[in-house]
mmCIF file of C-alpha atoms and ligand atoms in Angstrom:
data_model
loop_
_atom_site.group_PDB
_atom_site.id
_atom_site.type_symbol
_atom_site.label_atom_id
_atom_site.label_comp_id
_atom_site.label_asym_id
_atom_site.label_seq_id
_atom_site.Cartn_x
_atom_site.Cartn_y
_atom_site.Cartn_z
ATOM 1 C CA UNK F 287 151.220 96.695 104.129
ATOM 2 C CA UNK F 288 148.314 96.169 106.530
ATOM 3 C CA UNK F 289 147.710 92.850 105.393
ATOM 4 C CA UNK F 290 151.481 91.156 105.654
ATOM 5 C CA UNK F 291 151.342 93.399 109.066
ATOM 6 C CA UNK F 292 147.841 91.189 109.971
ATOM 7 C CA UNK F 293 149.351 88.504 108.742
ATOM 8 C CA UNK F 294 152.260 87.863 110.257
ATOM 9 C CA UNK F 295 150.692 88.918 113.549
ATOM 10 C CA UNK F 296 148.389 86.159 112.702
ATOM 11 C CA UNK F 297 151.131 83.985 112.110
ATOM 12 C CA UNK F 298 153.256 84.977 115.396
ATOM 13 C CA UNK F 299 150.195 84.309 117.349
ATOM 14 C CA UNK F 300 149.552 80.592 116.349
ATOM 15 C CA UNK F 301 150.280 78.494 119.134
ATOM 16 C CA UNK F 302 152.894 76.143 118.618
ATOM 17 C CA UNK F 303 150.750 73.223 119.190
ATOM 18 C CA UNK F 304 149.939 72.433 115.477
ATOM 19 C CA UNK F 305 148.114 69.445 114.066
ATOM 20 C CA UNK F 306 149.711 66.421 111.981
ATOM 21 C CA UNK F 307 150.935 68.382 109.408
ATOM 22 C CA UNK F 308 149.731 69.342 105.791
ATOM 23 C CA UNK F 309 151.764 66.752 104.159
ATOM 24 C CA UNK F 310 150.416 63.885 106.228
ATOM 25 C CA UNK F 311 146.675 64.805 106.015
ATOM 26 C CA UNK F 312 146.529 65.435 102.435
ATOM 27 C CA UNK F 313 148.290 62.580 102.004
ATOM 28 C CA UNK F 314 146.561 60.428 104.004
ATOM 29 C CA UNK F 315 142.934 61.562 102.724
ATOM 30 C CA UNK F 316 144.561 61.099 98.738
ATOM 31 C CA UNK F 317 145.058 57.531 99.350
ATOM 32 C CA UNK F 318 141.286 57.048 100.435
ATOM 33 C CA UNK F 319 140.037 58.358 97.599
ATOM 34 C CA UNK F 320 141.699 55.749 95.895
ATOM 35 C CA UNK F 321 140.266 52.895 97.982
ATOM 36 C CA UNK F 322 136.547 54.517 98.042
ATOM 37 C CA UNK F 323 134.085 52.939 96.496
ATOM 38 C CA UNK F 324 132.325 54.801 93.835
ATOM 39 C CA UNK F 325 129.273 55.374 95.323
ATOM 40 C CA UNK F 326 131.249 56.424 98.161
ATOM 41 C CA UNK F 327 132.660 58.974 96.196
ATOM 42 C CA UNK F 328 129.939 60.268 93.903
ATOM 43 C CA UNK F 329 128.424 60.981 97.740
ATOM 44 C CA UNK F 330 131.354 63.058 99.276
ATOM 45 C CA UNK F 331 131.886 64.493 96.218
ATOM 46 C CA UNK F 332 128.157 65.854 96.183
ATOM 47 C CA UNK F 333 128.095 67.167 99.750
ATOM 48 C CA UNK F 334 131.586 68.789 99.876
ATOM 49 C CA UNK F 335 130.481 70.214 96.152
ATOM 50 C CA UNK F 336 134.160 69.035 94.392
ATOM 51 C CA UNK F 337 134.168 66.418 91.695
ATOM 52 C CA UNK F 338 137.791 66.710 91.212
ATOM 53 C CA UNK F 339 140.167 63.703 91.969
ATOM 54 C CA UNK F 340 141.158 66.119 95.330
ATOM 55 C CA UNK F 341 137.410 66.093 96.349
ATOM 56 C CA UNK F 342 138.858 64.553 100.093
ATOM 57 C CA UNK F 343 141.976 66.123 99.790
ATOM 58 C CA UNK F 344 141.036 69.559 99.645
ATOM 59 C CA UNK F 345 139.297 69.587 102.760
ATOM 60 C CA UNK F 346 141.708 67.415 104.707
ATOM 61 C CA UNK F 347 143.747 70.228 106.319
ATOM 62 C CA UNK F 348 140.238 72.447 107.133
ATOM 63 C CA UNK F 349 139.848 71.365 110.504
ATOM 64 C CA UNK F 350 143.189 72.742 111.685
ATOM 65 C CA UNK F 351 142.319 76.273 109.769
ATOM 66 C CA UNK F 352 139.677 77.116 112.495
ATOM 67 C CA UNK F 353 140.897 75.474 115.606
ATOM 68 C CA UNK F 354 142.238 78.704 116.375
ATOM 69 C CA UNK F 355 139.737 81.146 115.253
ATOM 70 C CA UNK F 356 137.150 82.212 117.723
ATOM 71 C CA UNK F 357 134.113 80.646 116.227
ATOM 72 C CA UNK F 358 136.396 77.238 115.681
ATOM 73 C CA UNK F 359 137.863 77.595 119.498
ATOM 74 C CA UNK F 360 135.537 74.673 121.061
ATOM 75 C CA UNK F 361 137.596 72.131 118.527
ATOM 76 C CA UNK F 362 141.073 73.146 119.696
ATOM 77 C CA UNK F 363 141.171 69.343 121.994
ATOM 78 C CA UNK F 364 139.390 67.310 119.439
ATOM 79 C CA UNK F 365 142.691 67.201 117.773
ATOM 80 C CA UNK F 366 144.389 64.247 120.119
ATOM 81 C CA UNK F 367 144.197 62.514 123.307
ATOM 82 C CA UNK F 368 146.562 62.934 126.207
ATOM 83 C CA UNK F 369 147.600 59.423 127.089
ATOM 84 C CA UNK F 370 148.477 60.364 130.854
ATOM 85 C CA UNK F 371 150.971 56.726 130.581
ATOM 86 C CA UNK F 372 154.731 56.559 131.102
ATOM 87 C CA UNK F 373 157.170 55.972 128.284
ATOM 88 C CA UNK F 374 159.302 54.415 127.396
ATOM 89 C CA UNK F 375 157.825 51.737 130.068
ATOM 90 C CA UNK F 376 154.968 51.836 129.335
ATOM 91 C CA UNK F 377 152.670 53.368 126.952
ATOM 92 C CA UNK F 378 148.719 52.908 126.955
ATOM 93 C CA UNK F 379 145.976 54.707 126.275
ATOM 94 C CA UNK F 380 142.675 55.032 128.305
ATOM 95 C CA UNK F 381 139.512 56.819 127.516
ATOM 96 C CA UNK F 382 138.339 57.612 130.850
ATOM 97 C CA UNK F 383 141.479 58.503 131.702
ATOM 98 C CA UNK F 384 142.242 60.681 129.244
ATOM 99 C CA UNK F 385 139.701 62.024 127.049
ATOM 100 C CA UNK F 386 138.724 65.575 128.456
ATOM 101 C CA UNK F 387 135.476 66.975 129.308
ATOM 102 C CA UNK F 388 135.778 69.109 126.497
ATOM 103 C CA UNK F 389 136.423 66.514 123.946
ATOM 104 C CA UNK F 390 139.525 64.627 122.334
ATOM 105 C CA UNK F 391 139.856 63.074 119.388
ATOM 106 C CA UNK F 392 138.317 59.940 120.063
ATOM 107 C CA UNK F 393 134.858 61.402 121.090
ATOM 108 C CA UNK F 394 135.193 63.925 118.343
ATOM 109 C CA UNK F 395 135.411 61.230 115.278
ATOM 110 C CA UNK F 396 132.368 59.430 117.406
ATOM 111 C CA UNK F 397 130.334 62.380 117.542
ATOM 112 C CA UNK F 398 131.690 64.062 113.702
ATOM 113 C CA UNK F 399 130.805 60.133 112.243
ATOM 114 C CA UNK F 400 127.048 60.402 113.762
ATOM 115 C CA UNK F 401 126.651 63.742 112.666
ATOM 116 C CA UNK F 402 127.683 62.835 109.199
ATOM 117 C CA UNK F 403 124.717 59.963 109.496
ATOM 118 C CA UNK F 404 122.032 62.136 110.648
ATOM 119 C CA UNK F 405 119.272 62.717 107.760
ATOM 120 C CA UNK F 406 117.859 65.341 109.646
ATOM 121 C CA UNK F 407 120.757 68.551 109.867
ATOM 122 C CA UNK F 408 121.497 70.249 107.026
ATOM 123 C CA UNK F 409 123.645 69.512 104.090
ATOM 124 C CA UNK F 410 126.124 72.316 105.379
ATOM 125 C CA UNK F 411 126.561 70.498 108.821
ATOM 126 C CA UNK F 412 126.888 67.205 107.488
ATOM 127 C CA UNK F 413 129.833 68.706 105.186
ATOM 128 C CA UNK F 414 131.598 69.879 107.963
ATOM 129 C CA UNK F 415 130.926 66.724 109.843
ATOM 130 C CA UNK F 416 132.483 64.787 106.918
ATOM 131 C CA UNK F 417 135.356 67.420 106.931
ATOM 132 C CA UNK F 418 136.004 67.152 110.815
ATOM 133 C CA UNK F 419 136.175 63.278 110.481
ATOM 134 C CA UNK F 420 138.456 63.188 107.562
ATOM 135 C CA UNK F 421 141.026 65.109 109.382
ATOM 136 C CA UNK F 422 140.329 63.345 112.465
ATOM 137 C CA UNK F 423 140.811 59.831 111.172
ATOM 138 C CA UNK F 424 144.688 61.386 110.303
ATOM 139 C CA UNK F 425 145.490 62.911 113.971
ATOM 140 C CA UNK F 426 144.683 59.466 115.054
ATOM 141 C CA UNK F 427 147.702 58.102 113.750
ATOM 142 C CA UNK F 428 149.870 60.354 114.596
ATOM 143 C CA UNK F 429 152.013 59.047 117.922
ATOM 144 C CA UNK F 430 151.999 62.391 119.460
ATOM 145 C CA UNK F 431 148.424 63.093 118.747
ATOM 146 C CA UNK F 432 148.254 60.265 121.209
ATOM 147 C CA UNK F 433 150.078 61.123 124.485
ATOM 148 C CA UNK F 434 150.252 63.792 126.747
ATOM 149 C CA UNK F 435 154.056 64.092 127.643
ATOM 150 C CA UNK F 436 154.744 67.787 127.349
ATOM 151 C CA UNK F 437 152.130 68.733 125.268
ATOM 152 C CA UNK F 438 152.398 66.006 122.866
ATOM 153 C CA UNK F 439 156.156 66.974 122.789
ATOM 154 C CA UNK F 440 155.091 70.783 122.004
ATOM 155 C CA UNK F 441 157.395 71.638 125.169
ATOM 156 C CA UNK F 442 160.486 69.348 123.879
ATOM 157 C CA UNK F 443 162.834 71.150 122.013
ATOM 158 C CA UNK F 444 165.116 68.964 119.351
ATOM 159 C CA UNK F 445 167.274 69.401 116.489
ATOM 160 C CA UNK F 446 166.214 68.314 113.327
ATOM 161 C CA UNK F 447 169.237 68.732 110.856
ATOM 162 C CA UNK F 448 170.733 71.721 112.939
ATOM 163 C CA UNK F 449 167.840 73.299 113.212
ATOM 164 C CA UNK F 450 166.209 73.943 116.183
ATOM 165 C CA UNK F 451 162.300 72.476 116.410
ATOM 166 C CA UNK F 452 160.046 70.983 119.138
ATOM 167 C CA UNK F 453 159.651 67.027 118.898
ATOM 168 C CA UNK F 454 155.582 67.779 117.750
ATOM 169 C CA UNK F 455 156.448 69.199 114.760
ATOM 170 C CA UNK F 456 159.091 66.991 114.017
ATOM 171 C CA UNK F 457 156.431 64.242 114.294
ATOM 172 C CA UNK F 458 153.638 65.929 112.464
ATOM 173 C CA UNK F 459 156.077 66.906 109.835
ATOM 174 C CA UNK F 460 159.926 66.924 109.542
ATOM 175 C CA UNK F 461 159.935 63.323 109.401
ATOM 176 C CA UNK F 462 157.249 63.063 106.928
ATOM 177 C CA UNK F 463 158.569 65.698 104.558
ATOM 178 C CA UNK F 464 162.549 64.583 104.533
ATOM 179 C CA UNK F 465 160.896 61.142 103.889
ATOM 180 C CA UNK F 466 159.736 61.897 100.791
ATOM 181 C CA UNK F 467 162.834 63.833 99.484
ATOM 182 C CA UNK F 468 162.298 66.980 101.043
ATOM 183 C CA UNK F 469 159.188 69.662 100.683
ATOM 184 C CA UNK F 470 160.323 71.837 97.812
ATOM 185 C CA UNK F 471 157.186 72.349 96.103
ATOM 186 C CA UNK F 472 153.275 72.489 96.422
ATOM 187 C CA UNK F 473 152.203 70.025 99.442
ATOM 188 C CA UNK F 474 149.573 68.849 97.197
ATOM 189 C CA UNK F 475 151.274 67.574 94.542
ATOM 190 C CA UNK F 476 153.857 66.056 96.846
ATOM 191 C CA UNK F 477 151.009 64.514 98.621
ATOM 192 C CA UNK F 478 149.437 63.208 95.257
ATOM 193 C CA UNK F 479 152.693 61.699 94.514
ATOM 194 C CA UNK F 480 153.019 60.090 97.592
ATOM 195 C CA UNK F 481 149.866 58.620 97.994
ATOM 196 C CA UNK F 482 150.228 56.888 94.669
ATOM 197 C CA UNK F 483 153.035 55.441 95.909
ATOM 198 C CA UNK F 484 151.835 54.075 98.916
ATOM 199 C CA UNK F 485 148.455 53.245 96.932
ATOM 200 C CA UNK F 486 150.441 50.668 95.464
ATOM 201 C CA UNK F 487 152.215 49.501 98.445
ATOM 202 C CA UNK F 488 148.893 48.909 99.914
ATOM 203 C CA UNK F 489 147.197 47.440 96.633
ATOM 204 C CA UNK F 490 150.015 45.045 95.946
ATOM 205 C CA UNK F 491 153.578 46.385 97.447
ATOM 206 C CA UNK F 492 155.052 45.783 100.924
ATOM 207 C CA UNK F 493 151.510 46.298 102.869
ATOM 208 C CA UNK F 494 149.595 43.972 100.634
ATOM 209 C CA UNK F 495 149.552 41.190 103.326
ATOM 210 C CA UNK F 496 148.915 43.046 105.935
ATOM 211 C CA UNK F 497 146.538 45.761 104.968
ATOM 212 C CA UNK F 498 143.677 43.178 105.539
ATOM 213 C CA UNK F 499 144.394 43.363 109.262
ATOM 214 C CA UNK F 500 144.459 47.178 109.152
ATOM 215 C CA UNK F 501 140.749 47.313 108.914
ATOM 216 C CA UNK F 502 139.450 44.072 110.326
ATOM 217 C CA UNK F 503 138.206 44.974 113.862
ATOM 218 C CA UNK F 504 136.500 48.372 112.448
ATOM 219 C CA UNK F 505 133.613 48.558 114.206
ATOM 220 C CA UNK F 506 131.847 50.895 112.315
ATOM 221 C CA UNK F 507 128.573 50.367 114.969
ATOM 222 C CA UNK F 508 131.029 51.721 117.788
ATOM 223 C CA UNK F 509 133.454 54.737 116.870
ATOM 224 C CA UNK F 510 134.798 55.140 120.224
ATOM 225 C CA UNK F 511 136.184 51.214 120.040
ATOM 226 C CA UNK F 512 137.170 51.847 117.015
ATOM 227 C CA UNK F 513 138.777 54.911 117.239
ATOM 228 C CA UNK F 514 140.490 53.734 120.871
ATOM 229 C CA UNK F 515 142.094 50.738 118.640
ATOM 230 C CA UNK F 516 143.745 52.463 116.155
ATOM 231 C CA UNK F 517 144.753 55.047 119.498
ATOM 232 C CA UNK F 518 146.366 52.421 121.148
ATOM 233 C CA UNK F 519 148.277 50.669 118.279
ATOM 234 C CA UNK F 520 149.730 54.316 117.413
ATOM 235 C CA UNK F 521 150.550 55.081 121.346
ATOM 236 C CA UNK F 522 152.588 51.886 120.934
ATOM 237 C CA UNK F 523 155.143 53.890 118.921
ATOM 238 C CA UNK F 524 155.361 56.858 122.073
ATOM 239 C CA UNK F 525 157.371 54.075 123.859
ATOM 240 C CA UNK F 526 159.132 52.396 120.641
ATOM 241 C CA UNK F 527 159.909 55.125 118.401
ATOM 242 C CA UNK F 528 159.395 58.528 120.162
ATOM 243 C CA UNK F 529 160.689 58.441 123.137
ATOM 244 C CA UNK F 530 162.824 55.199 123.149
ATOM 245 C CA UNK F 531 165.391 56.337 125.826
ATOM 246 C CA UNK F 532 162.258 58.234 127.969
ATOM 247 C CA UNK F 533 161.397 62.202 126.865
ATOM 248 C CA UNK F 534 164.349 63.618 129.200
ATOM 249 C CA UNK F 535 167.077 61.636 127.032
ATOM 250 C CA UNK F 536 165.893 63.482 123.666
ATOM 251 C CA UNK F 537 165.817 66.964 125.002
ATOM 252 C CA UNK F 538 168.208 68.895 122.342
ATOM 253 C CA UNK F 539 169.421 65.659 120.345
ATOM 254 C CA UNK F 540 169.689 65.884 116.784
ATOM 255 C CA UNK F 541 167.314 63.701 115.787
ATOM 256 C CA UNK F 542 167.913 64.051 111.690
ATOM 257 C CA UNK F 543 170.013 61.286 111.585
ATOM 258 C CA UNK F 544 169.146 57.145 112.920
ATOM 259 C CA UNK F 545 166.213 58.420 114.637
ATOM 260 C CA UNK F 546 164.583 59.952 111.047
ATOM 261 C CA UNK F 547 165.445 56.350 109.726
ATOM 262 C CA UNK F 548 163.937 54.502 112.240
ATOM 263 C CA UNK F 549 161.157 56.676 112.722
ATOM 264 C CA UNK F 550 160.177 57.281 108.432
ATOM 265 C CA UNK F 551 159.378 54.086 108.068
ATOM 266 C CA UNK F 552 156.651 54.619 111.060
ATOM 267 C CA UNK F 553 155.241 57.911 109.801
ATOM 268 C CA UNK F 554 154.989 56.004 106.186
ATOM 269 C CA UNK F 555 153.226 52.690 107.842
ATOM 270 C CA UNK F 556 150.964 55.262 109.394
ATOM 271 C CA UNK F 557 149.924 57.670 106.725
ATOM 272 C CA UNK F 558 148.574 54.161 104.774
ATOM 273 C CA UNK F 559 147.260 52.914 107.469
ATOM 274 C CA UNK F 560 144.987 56.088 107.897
ATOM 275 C CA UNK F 561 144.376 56.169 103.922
ATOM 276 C CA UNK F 562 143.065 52.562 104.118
ATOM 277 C CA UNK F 563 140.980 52.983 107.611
ATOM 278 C CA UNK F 564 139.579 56.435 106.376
ATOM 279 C CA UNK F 565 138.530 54.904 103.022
ATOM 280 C CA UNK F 566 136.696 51.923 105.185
ATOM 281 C CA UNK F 567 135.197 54.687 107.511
ATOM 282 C CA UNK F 568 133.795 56.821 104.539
ATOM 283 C CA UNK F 569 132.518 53.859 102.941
ATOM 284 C CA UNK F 570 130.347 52.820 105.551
ATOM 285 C CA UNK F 571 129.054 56.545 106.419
ATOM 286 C CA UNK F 572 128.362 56.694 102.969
ATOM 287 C CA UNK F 573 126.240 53.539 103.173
ATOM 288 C CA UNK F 574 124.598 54.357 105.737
ATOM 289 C CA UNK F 575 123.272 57.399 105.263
ATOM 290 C CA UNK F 576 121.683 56.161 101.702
ATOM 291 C CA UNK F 577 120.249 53.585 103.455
ATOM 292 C CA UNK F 578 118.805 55.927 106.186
ATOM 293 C CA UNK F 579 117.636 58.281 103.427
ATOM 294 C CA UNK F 580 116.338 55.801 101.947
ATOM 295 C CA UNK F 581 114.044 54.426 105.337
ATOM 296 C CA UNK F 582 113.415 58.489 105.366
ATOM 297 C CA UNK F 583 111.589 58.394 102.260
ATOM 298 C CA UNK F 584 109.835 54.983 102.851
ATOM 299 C CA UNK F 585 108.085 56.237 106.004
ATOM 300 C CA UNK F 586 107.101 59.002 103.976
ATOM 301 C CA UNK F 587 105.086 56.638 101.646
HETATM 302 C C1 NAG L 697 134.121 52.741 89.310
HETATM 303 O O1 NAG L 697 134.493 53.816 88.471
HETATM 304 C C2 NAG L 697 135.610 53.554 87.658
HETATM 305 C C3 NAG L 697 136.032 54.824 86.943
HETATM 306 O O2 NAG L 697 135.006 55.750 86.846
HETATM 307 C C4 NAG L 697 135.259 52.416 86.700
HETATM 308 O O3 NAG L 697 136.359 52.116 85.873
HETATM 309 C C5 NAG L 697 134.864 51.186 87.517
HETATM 310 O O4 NAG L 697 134.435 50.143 86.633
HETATM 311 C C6 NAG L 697 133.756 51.512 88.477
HETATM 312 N N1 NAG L 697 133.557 50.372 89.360
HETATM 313 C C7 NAG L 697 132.364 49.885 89.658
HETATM 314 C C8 NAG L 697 132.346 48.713 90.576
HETATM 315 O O5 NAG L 697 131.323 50.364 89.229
HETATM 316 C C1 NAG L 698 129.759 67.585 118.726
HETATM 317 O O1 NAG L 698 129.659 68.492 117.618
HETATM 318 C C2 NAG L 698 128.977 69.678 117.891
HETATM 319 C C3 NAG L 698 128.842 70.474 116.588
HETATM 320 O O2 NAG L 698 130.082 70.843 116.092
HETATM 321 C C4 NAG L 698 129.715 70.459 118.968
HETATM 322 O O3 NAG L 698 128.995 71.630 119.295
HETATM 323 C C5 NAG L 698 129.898 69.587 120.198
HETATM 324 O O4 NAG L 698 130.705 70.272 121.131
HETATM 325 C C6 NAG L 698 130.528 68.268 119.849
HETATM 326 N N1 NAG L 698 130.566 67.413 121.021
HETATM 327 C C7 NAG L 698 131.577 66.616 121.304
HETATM 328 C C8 NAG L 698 131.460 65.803 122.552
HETATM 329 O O5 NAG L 698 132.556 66.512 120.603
#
């Protein structure tokens, strides 16, 4: 009786800004671990302590478990970046502009990447480094993790199939969940599902040609260029697929209908895209940390 009292004071209390939702992250980090390379993953699986085929997965959605606890209250802007721009003319993103003192997303994959490098902090830091930057990589390609128009549409309230939602969680979710078929289920094994399907789009499906170009200009030597790139291309779809007619025009539309099919095929464009990216990203932090471990023990000698 306490408890469900606790917890669904707990639950009343969340704010509504949530992060890209379950479905997307899991998904997303599912479809890296099938583009890893297998030294890559014999070395996340040995820091996060999991040598099960969810070893990424399982820790995808952490990141948004503490944002709201007090200890995890100094991450709560590292989820996205408020693109102060103006769709639907115009939609661009600018890091001096608008990353915050305290942090966005962009500075926190920069700073969670370098962290997950460093041969000198502890295992347990350099897990939760690796966890921050997994679930990271995701936010970045969600649209509204990239603007700042009421909240990242927190403040814009929608129908989605008669229901009343706000546009963020339409974006971080809805879309993604009536995409698939609906969420009846566990997320995970939704998410497993759907990653193997878009595992093969990428592989040899619809994204085959272009998934080359979805990890070309990774800069793994500058994370804030990189992360600004993939930023921008996924602001593109604030002015294109979010907001097409400009935020006032969507205020209390239903948008379950030709919106949801123009904007699926988005949210399924950018889960892969993240799988792929966050594969390329954990390859190289996997890399080089060996090879900085490595120089560690040398210079010991
Ligand atoms: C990676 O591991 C898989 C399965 O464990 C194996 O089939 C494959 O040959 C390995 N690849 C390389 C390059 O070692
Ligand atoms: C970098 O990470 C540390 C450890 O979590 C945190 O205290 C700090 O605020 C972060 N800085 C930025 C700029 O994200």
């Amino acid at each position: 009786m306490k408890l469900s009292n606790a917890l669904s004071i707990g639950l009343l209390t969340l704010p509504s800004v949530v992060a890209w939702g379950g479905l997307g992250h899991i998904t997303t980090a599912f479809i890296a671990s099938h583009f890893v390379s297998n030294t890559t993953q014999a070395h996340f699986q040995e820091l996060l302590r999991n040598d099960e085929p969810d070893y990424l997965a399982g820790v995808a959605t952490w990141a948004d478990s503490i944002r709201y606890t007090s200890w995890g209250r100094f991450t709560k802007n590292f989820h996205f970046i408020d693109a102060h721009d103006n769709p639907p003319e115009s939609c661009n993103v600018d890091f001096e502009r608008d990353c915050k003192e305290s942090g966005c997303v962009i500075s926190a994959l920069a700073n969670y990447t370098q962290q997950s490098l460093d041969t000198r902090i502890p295992e347990w830091q350099r897990a939760q480094a690796a966890k921050f930057v997994i679930h990271f990589v995701g936010d970045l390609h969600q649209p509204l993790h990239n603007e700042d128009v009421a909240l990242g549409g927190n403040r814009i309230h929608v129908l989605w199939d008669g229901r009343k939602y706000n546009l963020h969680h339409v974006w971080d979710s809805s879309i993604a969940e009536k995409w698939i078929g609906g969420r009846h289920g566990s997320p995970y094994l939704l998410a497993k599902k759907w990653a193997n399907q878009l595992t093969v789009e990428i592989a040899d499906g619809k994204f085959a040609e272009e998934k080359d170009a979805w990890v070309k200009d990774l800069e793994f030597e500058d994370p804030i260029a990189t992360a600004m790139a993939w930023s921008r291309e996924c602001n593109t779809y604030v002015c294109t697929h979010v907001f097409p007619e400009g935020p006032k025009a969507i205020v209390g539309q239903e948008l379950g209908g030709a919106y949801f099919e123009a904007a699926g095929p988005v949210i399924e464009k950018q889960v892969a895209r993240a799988g792929l990216r966050m594969a390329a990203w954990l390859d190289r932090i996997a890399a080089e940390y060996e090879k900085r471990s490595q120089g560690d023990v040398g210079d010991e000698l």
